[in-house]
Short mmCIF file of C-alpha atoms in Angstrom, two decimals:
data_model
loop_
_atom_site.label_atom_id
_atom_site.label_comp_id
_atom_site.label_asym_id
_atom_site.label_seq_id
_atom_site.Cartn_x
_atom_site.Cartn_y
_atom_site.Cartn_z
CA MET D 1 84.00 28.93 118.23
CA THR D 2 82.91 31.74 120.48
CA HIS D 3 84.38 35.17 120.66
CA GLU D 4 83.73 38.16 122.97
CA PRO D 5 81.47 40.92 121.54
CA PRO D 6 83.60 43.61 119.86
CA PRO D 7 83.78 47.09 121.31
CA ALA D 8 81.32 49.79 120.01
CA PRO D 9 82.68 51.32 116.82
CA ASP D 10 83.95 54.82 116.51
CA ARG D 11 80.99 56.44 115.00
CA ASP D 12 82.60 60.00 114.87
CA ARG D 13 85.02 59.18 112.05
CA ASP D 14 84.70 61.41 109.17
CA ARG D 15 85.59 61.37 105.41
CA ALA D 16 88.53 63.66 106.18
CA GLY D 17 91.97 62.42 105.46
CA ASP D 18 94.80 62.63 103.13
CA PRO D 19 94.09 61.91 99.34
CA GLY D 20 93.72 58.26 98.62
CA GLY D 21 93.75 56.94 102.20
CA PRO D 22 90.78 54.82 103.27
CA GLY D 23 87.92 57.06 104.75
CA THR D 24 89.46 60.21 103.51
CA PRO D 25 87.95 62.81 101.31
CA GLY D 26 88.30 63.71 97.71
CA ALA D 27 91.85 64.60 96.42
CA ALA D 28 91.44 68.17 97.11
CA GLY D 29 88.46 70.27 98.48
CA ALA D 30 87.04 73.39 97.13
CA ALA D 31 89.48 75.47 99.07
CA ASP D 32 92.43 73.68 97.39
CA ARG D 33 91.43 74.60 93.86
CA PRO D 34 93.87 76.88 92.07
CA GLY D 35 92.67 80.40 91.82
CA ALA D 36 90.95 80.53 95.23
CA LEU D 37 91.54 84.07 96.40
CA GLY D 38 90.89 86.42 99.59
CA ALA D 39 89.01 84.52 102.31
CA GLY D 40 89.01 81.37 100.11
CA ALA D 41 92.63 81.21 100.01
CA LEU D 42 93.10 81.91 103.66
CA GLY D 43 90.56 79.16 104.46
CA ALA D 44 92.23 76.57 102.29
CA GLY D 45 95.16 76.38 104.63
CA ALA D 46 92.97 75.84 107.68
CA ARG D 47 90.85 73.04 105.83
CA LYS D 48 94.09 71.22 104.63
CA ALA D 49 95.25 71.27 108.34
CA ASP D 50 91.82 69.89 109.57
CA THR D 51 92.09 67.25 106.81
CA ARG D 52 95.52 66.15 108.03
CA VAL D 53 94.32 65.80 111.52
CA LEU D 54 91.28 63.99 110.62
CA ALA D 55 93.19 61.59 108.39
CA ALA D 56 95.69 60.77 111.22
CA VAL D 57 92.67 60.23 113.39
CA MET D 58 90.91 58.04 110.93
CA HIS D 59 94.12 55.95 110.22
CA THR D 60 94.89 55.73 113.88
CA ALA D 61 91.46 54.26 114.63
CA PHE D 62 91.59 51.72 111.75
CA PHE D 63 94.98 50.36 113.07
CA LEU D 64 93.66 50.44 116.60
CA LEU D 65 90.65 48.22 115.56
CA LEU D 66 92.72 46.00 113.74
CA GLY D 67 95.22 45.57 116.52
CA ALA D 68 92.50 45.32 119.16
CA SER D 69 90.77 42.40 117.02
CA VAL D 70 94.15 40.62 116.59
CA ALA D 71 94.79 40.94 120.38
CA ARG D 72 91.17 39.59 121.18
CA PHE D 73 91.63 36.57 118.90
CA LEU D 74 94.93 35.76 120.40
CA LEU D 75 93.77 36.05 123.93
CA ARG D 76 90.46 34.22 123.45
CA HIS D 77 91.94 31.28 121.20
CA PRO D 78 95.67 30.80 122.07
CA GLY D 79 97.03 27.93 120.09
CA SER D 80 94.16 27.86 117.58
CA PRO D 81 95.00 26.27 114.19
CA SER D 82 93.72 29.50 112.29
CA THR D 83 96.12 31.76 114.29
CA PRO D 84 98.82 31.95 111.46
CA TRP D 85 96.12 32.72 109.03
CA ILE D 86 94.62 35.45 111.21
CA ILE D 87 98.09 37.09 111.76
CA ALA D 88 98.87 36.78 107.95
CA LEU D 89 95.58 38.08 106.78
CA SER D 90 95.84 41.07 109.39
CA ILE D 91 99.23 42.00 108.24
CA THR D 92 97.99 41.75 104.64
CA LEU D 93 95.07 44.01 105.36
CA ALA D 94 97.34 46.47 107.14
CA LEU D 95 99.72 46.67 104.18
CA LEU D 96 96.82 47.07 101.62
CA TYR D 97 95.40 49.84 103.66
CA VAL D 98 98.80 51.73 103.71
CA LEU D 99 99.12 51.14 100.09
CA GLY D 100 95.78 53.03 99.38
CA PRO D 101 97.09 56.62 99.51
CA ALA D 102 99.72 55.78 96.86
CA LEU D 103 96.84 54.88 94.27
CA GLY D 104 95.18 58.24 94.69
CA ALA D 105 91.42 58.93 95.08
CA ALA D 106 90.39 58.70 91.46
CA PRO D 107 88.19 55.45 90.79
CA THR D 108 91.03 54.15 88.35
CA LEU D 109 91.20 50.49 87.48
CA ARG D 110 94.24 50.07 90.12
CA ARG D 111 92.10 51.72 92.77
CA LEU D 112 89.30 49.39 92.08
CA ILE D 113 91.49 46.41 92.15
CA TRP D 114 92.89 47.74 95.50
CA LEU D 115 89.54 48.05 96.93
CA GLY D 116 88.45 44.58 95.89
CA LEU D 117 91.65 43.05 97.58
CA VAL D 118 90.84 44.93 100.75
CA VAL D 119 87.32 43.94 100.98
CA ALA D 120 88.15 40.23 100.06
CA THR D 121 90.90 40.33 102.68
CA TRP D 122 88.44 41.58 105.38
CA VAL D 123 85.75 39.18 104.38
CA VAL D 124 88.11 36.25 104.86
CA LEU D 125 89.11 37.68 108.13
CA VAL D 126 85.55 37.99 109.34
CA VAL D 127 84.70 34.57 108.28
CA LEU D 128 87.79 33.15 110.21
CA ALA D 129 87.21 35.57 113.27
CA PRO D 130 83.88 37.67 113.53
CA SER D 131 85.41 40.12 115.88
CA PHE D 132 87.07 41.71 112.85
CA ALA D 133 83.74 42.95 111.60
CA TRP D 134 84.17 46.51 113.00
CA CYS D 135 87.04 47.30 110.82
CA ALA D 136 84.37 47.73 108.06
CA VAL D 137 83.55 51.14 109.24
CA PRO D 138 86.54 52.76 107.43
CA LEU D 139 85.65 50.72 104.53
CA PHE D 140 82.30 52.32 104.26
CA TYR D 141 83.85 55.60 103.50
CA THR D 142 86.32 54.27 101.07
CA ALA D 143 83.72 52.58 99.05
CA LEU D 144 81.39 55.66 99.14
CA ARG D 145 84.47 57.68 98.11
CA THR D 146 85.81 55.25 95.38
CA LEU D 147 82.92 53.71 93.67
CA PRO D 148 79.97 55.52 91.93
CA PRO D 149 77.00 56.28 94.35
CA ARG D 150 74.80 53.42 93.42
CA ALA D 151 77.58 50.74 93.34
CA ALA D 152 79.10 52.15 96.78
CA ILE D 153 75.75 51.86 98.46
CA VAL D 154 75.45 48.15 97.33
CA LEU D 155 78.77 47.42 98.66
CA VAL D 156 78.15 49.19 101.90
CA ALA D 157 74.94 47.02 102.26
CA LEU D 158 77.01 43.85 101.61
CA LEU D 159 79.48 45.09 104.17
CA THR D 160 76.68 45.54 106.86
CA VAL D 161 75.37 42.14 106.14
CA PHE D 162 78.71 40.63 106.88
CA VAL D 163 78.90 42.73 110.05
CA VAL D 164 75.35 41.77 111.26
CA ALA D 165 76.13 38.04 110.58
CA ALA D 166 79.40 38.25 112.44
CA GLN D 167 77.75 39.91 115.47
CA LEU D 168 75.08 37.30 115.76
CA LYS D 169 77.72 34.42 115.37
CA LEU D 170 79.43 36.12 118.31
CA SER D 171 76.08 36.18 120.55
CA ASP D 172 75.05 33.30 122.62
CA ALA D 173 71.40 34.44 122.22
CA PHE D 174 69.38 36.53 119.81
CA ASP D 175 69.77 40.15 120.42
CA PRO D 176 67.83 42.61 118.33
CA ASN D 177 70.35 45.35 119.05
CA LEU D 178 72.90 43.29 117.20
CA LEU D 179 70.57 43.12 114.39
CA LEU D 180 69.73 46.68 114.03
CA ALA D 181 72.85 48.50 115.27
CA PRO D 182 75.17 47.79 112.34
CA PRO D 183 72.54 49.07 109.71
CA ALA D 184 71.97 52.11 111.74
CA ILE D 185 75.52 52.88 111.88
CA ALA D 186 76.04 52.16 108.08
CA ALA D 187 73.07 54.43 107.33
CA LEU D 188 74.52 57.31 109.55
CA ALA D 189 77.94 56.93 107.97
CA THR D 190 76.41 56.94 104.49
CA ALA D 191 74.31 59.98 105.35
CA VAL D 192 77.25 61.90 106.77
CA PHE D 193 79.40 61.31 103.80
CA VAL D 194 76.51 62.19 101.35
CA HIS D 195 75.84 65.43 103.21
CA MET D 196 79.57 66.42 103.38
CA GLU D 197 80.04 65.60 99.55
CA ARG D 198 76.96 67.79 98.85
CA GLN D 199 78.45 70.57 100.92
CA ALA D 200 81.93 70.12 99.31
CA GLN D 201 80.34 70.32 95.81
CA SER D 202 78.32 73.37 96.94
CA GLN D 203 81.59 75.01 98.28
CA ARG D 204 83.45 74.22 95.04
CA ALA D 205 80.69 75.71 93.03
CA LEU D 206 80.56 78.94 95.33
CA ILE D 207 84.54 79.15 94.95
CA ASP D 208 84.17 78.60 91.26
CA ASP D 209 81.60 81.45 90.94
CA LEU D 210 83.67 83.74 93.25
CA ILE D 211 86.64 83.31 90.95
CA ARG D 212 84.72 83.91 87.91
CA THR D 213 83.08 86.95 89.36
CA ARG D 214 86.36 88.39 90.41
CA ARG D 215 87.86 87.92 87.00
CA GLU D 216 84.97 89.42 85.40
CA LEU D 217 84.92 92.47 87.96
CA ALA D 218 88.71 92.95 87.25
CA ALA D 219 87.92 92.80 83.47
CA THR D 220 85.35 95.24 83.87
CA GLU D 221 87.58 97.48 86.06
CA ARG D 222 90.11 97.31 83.29
CA ARG D 223 87.64 98.40 80.68
CA GLU D 224 86.16 101.15 82.86
CA GLY D 225 89.87 102.48 83.65
CA THR D 226 90.70 102.20 79.89
CA LEU D 227 87.45 104.28 79.14
CA ALA D 228 88.20 106.89 81.82
CA GLU D 229 91.90 107.31 80.79
CA ARG D 230 90.77 107.56 77.11
CA GLN D 231 88.04 110.26 78.05
CA ARG D 232 90.95 111.95 80.18
CA LEU D 233 93.22 112.13 77.16
CA SER D 234 90.56 113.29 74.94
CA MET D 235 89.82 116.17 77.10
CA GLU D 236 93.59 117.22 77.51
CA ILE D 237 94.13 116.78 73.72
CA HIS D 238 91.05 118.99 73.04
CA ASP D 239 91.87 121.64 75.70
CA THR D 240 95.69 121.94 74.73
CA LEU D 241 96.83 120.35 71.36
CA ALA D 242 93.54 120.83 69.37
CA GLN D 243 93.18 124.50 70.60
CA HIS D 244 96.84 125.32 69.91
CA LEU D 245 96.56 123.76 66.44
CA SER D 246 93.25 125.78 65.84
CA SER D 247 95.02 128.90 66.91
CA GLN D 248 98.06 128.31 64.61
CA GLN D 249 95.68 127.71 61.89
CA MET D 250 93.96 130.86 62.26
CA LEU D 251 97.06 132.95 62.76
CA LEU D 252 98.65 131.46 59.70
CA GLN D 253 95.55 132.04 57.68
CA ALA D 254 95.60 135.69 58.72
CA ALA D 255 99.25 136.02 57.90
CA ASP D 256 98.68 134.56 54.55
CA ARG D 257 96.01 136.94 53.68
CA THR D 258 98.16 139.99 54.85
CA TRP D 259 101.65 138.85 53.84
CA ASP D 260 101.69 141.24 50.82
CA SER D 261 99.49 144.17 52.04
CA ASP D 262 100.95 144.44 55.63
CA PRO D 263 104.07 142.20 56.01
CA ALA D 264 104.73 143.50 59.65
CA THR D 265 101.30 142.40 60.75
CA ALA D 266 101.72 139.09 58.96
CA ARG D 267 105.13 138.40 60.76
CA ALA D 268 103.48 139.19 64.05
CA HIS D 269 100.93 136.63 63.41
CA VAL D 270 103.64 134.02 62.43
CA ARG D 271 105.55 134.90 65.63
CA THR D 272 102.47 134.35 67.68
CA ALA D 273 101.69 131.02 65.74
CA THR D 274 105.37 129.92 66.60
CA GLY D 275 104.82 130.68 70.46
CA ILE D 276 101.75 128.75 70.47
CA ALA D 277 103.34 125.90 68.60
CA ALA D 278 106.10 126.05 71.37
CA ARG D 279 103.30 125.72 74.07
CA GLY D 280 101.70 122.96 72.06
CA LEU D 281 104.90 121.02 71.90
CA ALA D 282 105.41 121.36 75.84
CA GLU D 283 101.75 120.05 76.23
CA ALA D 284 102.51 117.11 73.84
CA ARG D 285 105.47 116.33 75.98
CA ARG D 286 103.46 116.63 79.14
CA LEU D 287 100.76 114.18 77.73
CA VAL D 288 103.54 111.76 76.97
CA HIS D 289 104.99 111.84 80.54
CA ASP D 290 101.46 112.46 82.03
CA LEU D 291 102.73 115.42 84.08
CA ALA D 292 101.08 118.61 85.34
CA PRO D 293 100.38 121.40 82.96
CA PRO D 294 103.62 123.33 82.20
CA GLU D 295 102.07 126.52 83.27
CA LEU D 296 101.80 125.19 86.77
CA GLU D 297 105.40 124.09 86.94
CA GLY D 298 107.05 127.22 87.62
CA GLY D 299 105.67 127.41 91.27
CA GLY D 300 103.58 130.56 90.76
CA GLY D 301 100.10 128.62 91.28
CA LEU D 302 96.93 128.80 89.41
CA ALA D 303 96.61 132.49 89.75
CA ASP D 304 99.83 133.38 87.93
CA ALA D 305 98.91 130.58 85.34
CA LEU D 306 95.55 132.18 84.68
CA ARG D 307 96.94 135.68 84.70
CA ALA D 308 99.35 134.54 81.66
CA LEU D 309 96.63 133.22 79.52
CA ASP D 310 95.57 135.12 76.40
CA ALA D 311 92.72 134.55 73.86
CA GLY D 312 94.58 135.79 70.76
CA PRO D 313 95.18 138.81 68.68
CA GLY D 314 92.37 141.48 69.21
CA ILE D 315 91.05 140.03 72.50
CA ASP D 316 91.99 141.78 75.81
CA VAL D 317 92.03 139.25 78.60
CA ARG D 318 91.69 140.55 82.14
CA PHE D 319 92.33 138.67 85.37
CA HIS D 320 90.83 139.17 88.84
CA LEU D 321 91.54 137.50 92.16
CA GLU D 322 89.04 137.77 94.77
CA GLY D 323 89.12 136.36 98.44
CA THR D 324 92.08 134.94 100.16
CA PRO D 325 94.11 132.49 98.25
CA ALA D 326 94.30 129.04 99.71
CA PRO D 327 96.55 125.89 98.61
CA LEU D 328 94.59 124.04 95.95
CA PRO D 329 95.17 120.24 95.12
CA ASP D 330 96.87 119.73 91.70
CA ARG D 331 93.66 118.07 90.21
CA VAL D 332 91.90 121.17 90.95
CA GLN D 333 94.41 123.62 89.64
CA SER D 334 94.98 121.56 86.39
CA ALA D 335 91.16 121.32 85.92
CA LEU D 336 90.42 125.07 86.28
CA LEU D 337 93.34 125.93 84.03
CA ARG D 338 92.05 123.64 81.44
CA ILE D 339 88.56 125.00 81.82
CA ALA D 340 89.93 128.52 81.40
CA GLN D 341 91.90 127.62 78.24
CA GLY D 342 88.94 125.92 76.87
CA ALA D 343 86.76 128.78 77.62
CA LEU D 344 89.15 131.43 75.96
CA ALA D 345 89.47 129.24 72.92
CA ASN D 346 85.67 129.21 72.60
CA VAL D 347 85.74 133.12 73.07
CA ARG D 348 88.40 133.35 70.31
CA GLU D 349 86.61 131.03 67.79
CA HIS D 350 82.88 131.56 68.27
CA ALA D 351 82.18 134.65 70.52
CA HIS D 352 83.83 137.45 68.28
CA ALA D 353 84.44 139.25 71.58
CA ARG D 354 86.88 142.22 72.26
CA THR D 355 87.41 141.52 76.05
CA ALA D 356 87.14 138.57 78.42
CA ALA D 357 87.40 138.39 82.12
CA LEU D 358 89.01 135.63 84.17
CA THR D 359 87.88 135.77 87.88
CA LEU D 360 89.10 133.41 90.61
CA SER D 361 87.24 133.55 93.70
CA PHE D 362 88.25 131.67 97.01
CA LEU D 363 84.98 131.43 98.93
CA GLY D 364 86.14 129.38 101.94
CA ASP D 365 84.59 125.99 101.27
CA GLN D 366 84.80 126.44 97.40
CA VAL D 367 86.89 127.99 94.54
CA VAL D 368 84.98 129.46 91.62
CA LEU D 369 86.37 130.34 88.29
CA ASP D 370 84.27 132.80 86.27
CA VAL D 371 85.06 133.47 82.48
CA ALA D 372 83.04 136.32 80.99
CA ASP D 373 83.11 137.82 77.54
CA ASP D 374 81.28 140.72 75.76
CA GLY D 375 80.68 138.74 72.48
CA GLU D 376 77.69 137.92 70.44
CA GLY D 377 76.43 135.45 73.15
CA LEU D 378 74.36 132.36 72.22
CA THR D 379 71.33 132.57 69.92
CA GLU D 380 70.04 129.66 71.83
CA PRO D 381 70.32 129.85 75.62
CA ARG D 382 71.88 126.55 76.95
CA GLY D 383 71.42 127.12 80.74
CA ALA D 384 73.34 124.90 83.09
CA GLY D 385 72.27 121.47 81.64
CA PRO D 386 74.26 119.61 79.11
CA ALA D 387 71.43 119.24 76.66
CA GLY D 388 72.35 122.24 74.72
CA ASP D 389 76.22 121.49 74.50
CA ARG D 390 77.71 121.31 71.06
CA GLY D 391 81.05 120.12 70.19
CA HIS D 392 83.59 118.67 72.84
CA GLY D 393 84.51 121.78 74.65
CA LEU D 394 81.73 122.10 77.17
CA PRO D 395 81.05 118.35 77.63
CA ALA D 396 84.74 118.02 78.64
CA MET D 397 84.68 120.86 80.99
CA ARG D 398 81.48 119.53 82.77
CA ALA D 399 83.44 116.00 82.99
CA ARG D 400 86.34 117.72 84.62
CA VAL D 401 84.21 119.62 87.14
CA ARG D 402 81.99 116.66 87.80
CA GLN D 403 84.99 114.45 88.66
CA LEU D 404 85.82 116.83 91.31
CA GLY D 405 82.38 117.24 92.71
CA GLY D 406 81.75 120.60 91.46
CA THR D 407 79.15 122.23 89.13
CA LEU D 408 79.45 123.88 85.97
CA THR D 409 77.01 126.90 84.70
CA LEU D 410 76.64 128.61 81.51
CA GLU D 411 74.65 131.92 81.10
CA SER D 412 74.31 133.72 77.83
CA SER D 413 71.89 135.86 76.01
CA PRO D 414 72.31 137.01 72.15
CA GLY D 415 74.20 140.31 71.88
CA GLU D 416 75.00 140.39 75.65
CA GLY D 417 78.08 137.90 75.94
CA THR D 418 78.48 134.58 77.89
CA VAL D 419 79.47 133.90 81.50
CA LEU D 420 80.81 130.42 82.19
CA SER D 421 81.15 129.70 85.85
CA ALA D 422 82.91 126.40 87.39
CA ALA D 423 82.53 125.95 91.31
CA ILE D 424 84.60 123.29 92.90
CA PRO D 425 84.16 122.49 96.56
CA LEU D 426 87.28 122.41 98.91
CA GLU D 427 87.75 120.20 101.88
CA PRO D 428 87.92 122.18 105.12
CA THR D 429 91.28 122.86 106.28
CA GLY D 430 92.66 121.76 109.63
#
């Protein structure tokens, strides 16, 4: 029997669609993977919407082709004995097509059986009515998505052979276009699918790398934050609790040596040690609660806190304020106070000095703290670099100043005392 040549196929159909539907993509694209963050997460919603739209277009096109083929057959061959079979097979093919999404996209046994039934139903339809041949276009994508690559290509080739045979059967004369067009369309569909599949795999790999990199970066930031916090706490403990404990030890040892010979002096040492212990307790509580130094809590500011510092018995500490005081950030005040405390602790323990001078200078664009003593000085000049630093005190001071973008210098000569200077830049005021 003779049938009218079918219309040109819809060549723009894509592999997009809902999971499991013929001609639809894999179950979920790279953007749908858990953990996609940032731009990937924002793009996932758009890709899902595009997938749903393309799936609707794909399914609509399939049913339009199927309905057009049935209508053409009924119009061209009214009262044909094969009409009941054509209608029954068309309904069966439509139901099988609708059943596809429920089976998922994975190449399971049920999925393979379903694909075999769809292909077998379509083949019978093509044998009875060649005009149904163009319904094979969605089957190309279904085969490519369900089967392994080689098996899918073999099935696509077989479907193409049926399409060519059907077209030649519909033609009254030999037409090279009918022989070459179906393979060209099949090759185009296969190439588009393979290209999109490779793009999807590359996108999934990129998203996996992004997720892994973000996790590694987060872990690195946590480690760096932990190390920075440990360094901060070590500096706080050295500049406060450790110095207080060292002073208490020296005072109690002095009290023990003079307890019998000079009870009044011994009791004075004990009272001083008690005061230092009280300040150490306040520092310990501040460390627990991560508050500002207690010396700065009274509202008097950095100048009053520096003026109240002492270096222990026998050392006269003097404070000088130069320039016009300006409001300082809490971090700057805390850092300068800790530097002054650490410097006076070094004077007390190492310099054997009689006087120490604290000078706080406001120079407009920076604030400078100088701590000078008349002690023995350093036997080996250290200069401004950290190479000669010993112990934890000077490195801690340098770290504090460096965190604020400032500089720390140290000048000393044997027998001529030591001068420590910390300069911290200030932001210009409005």
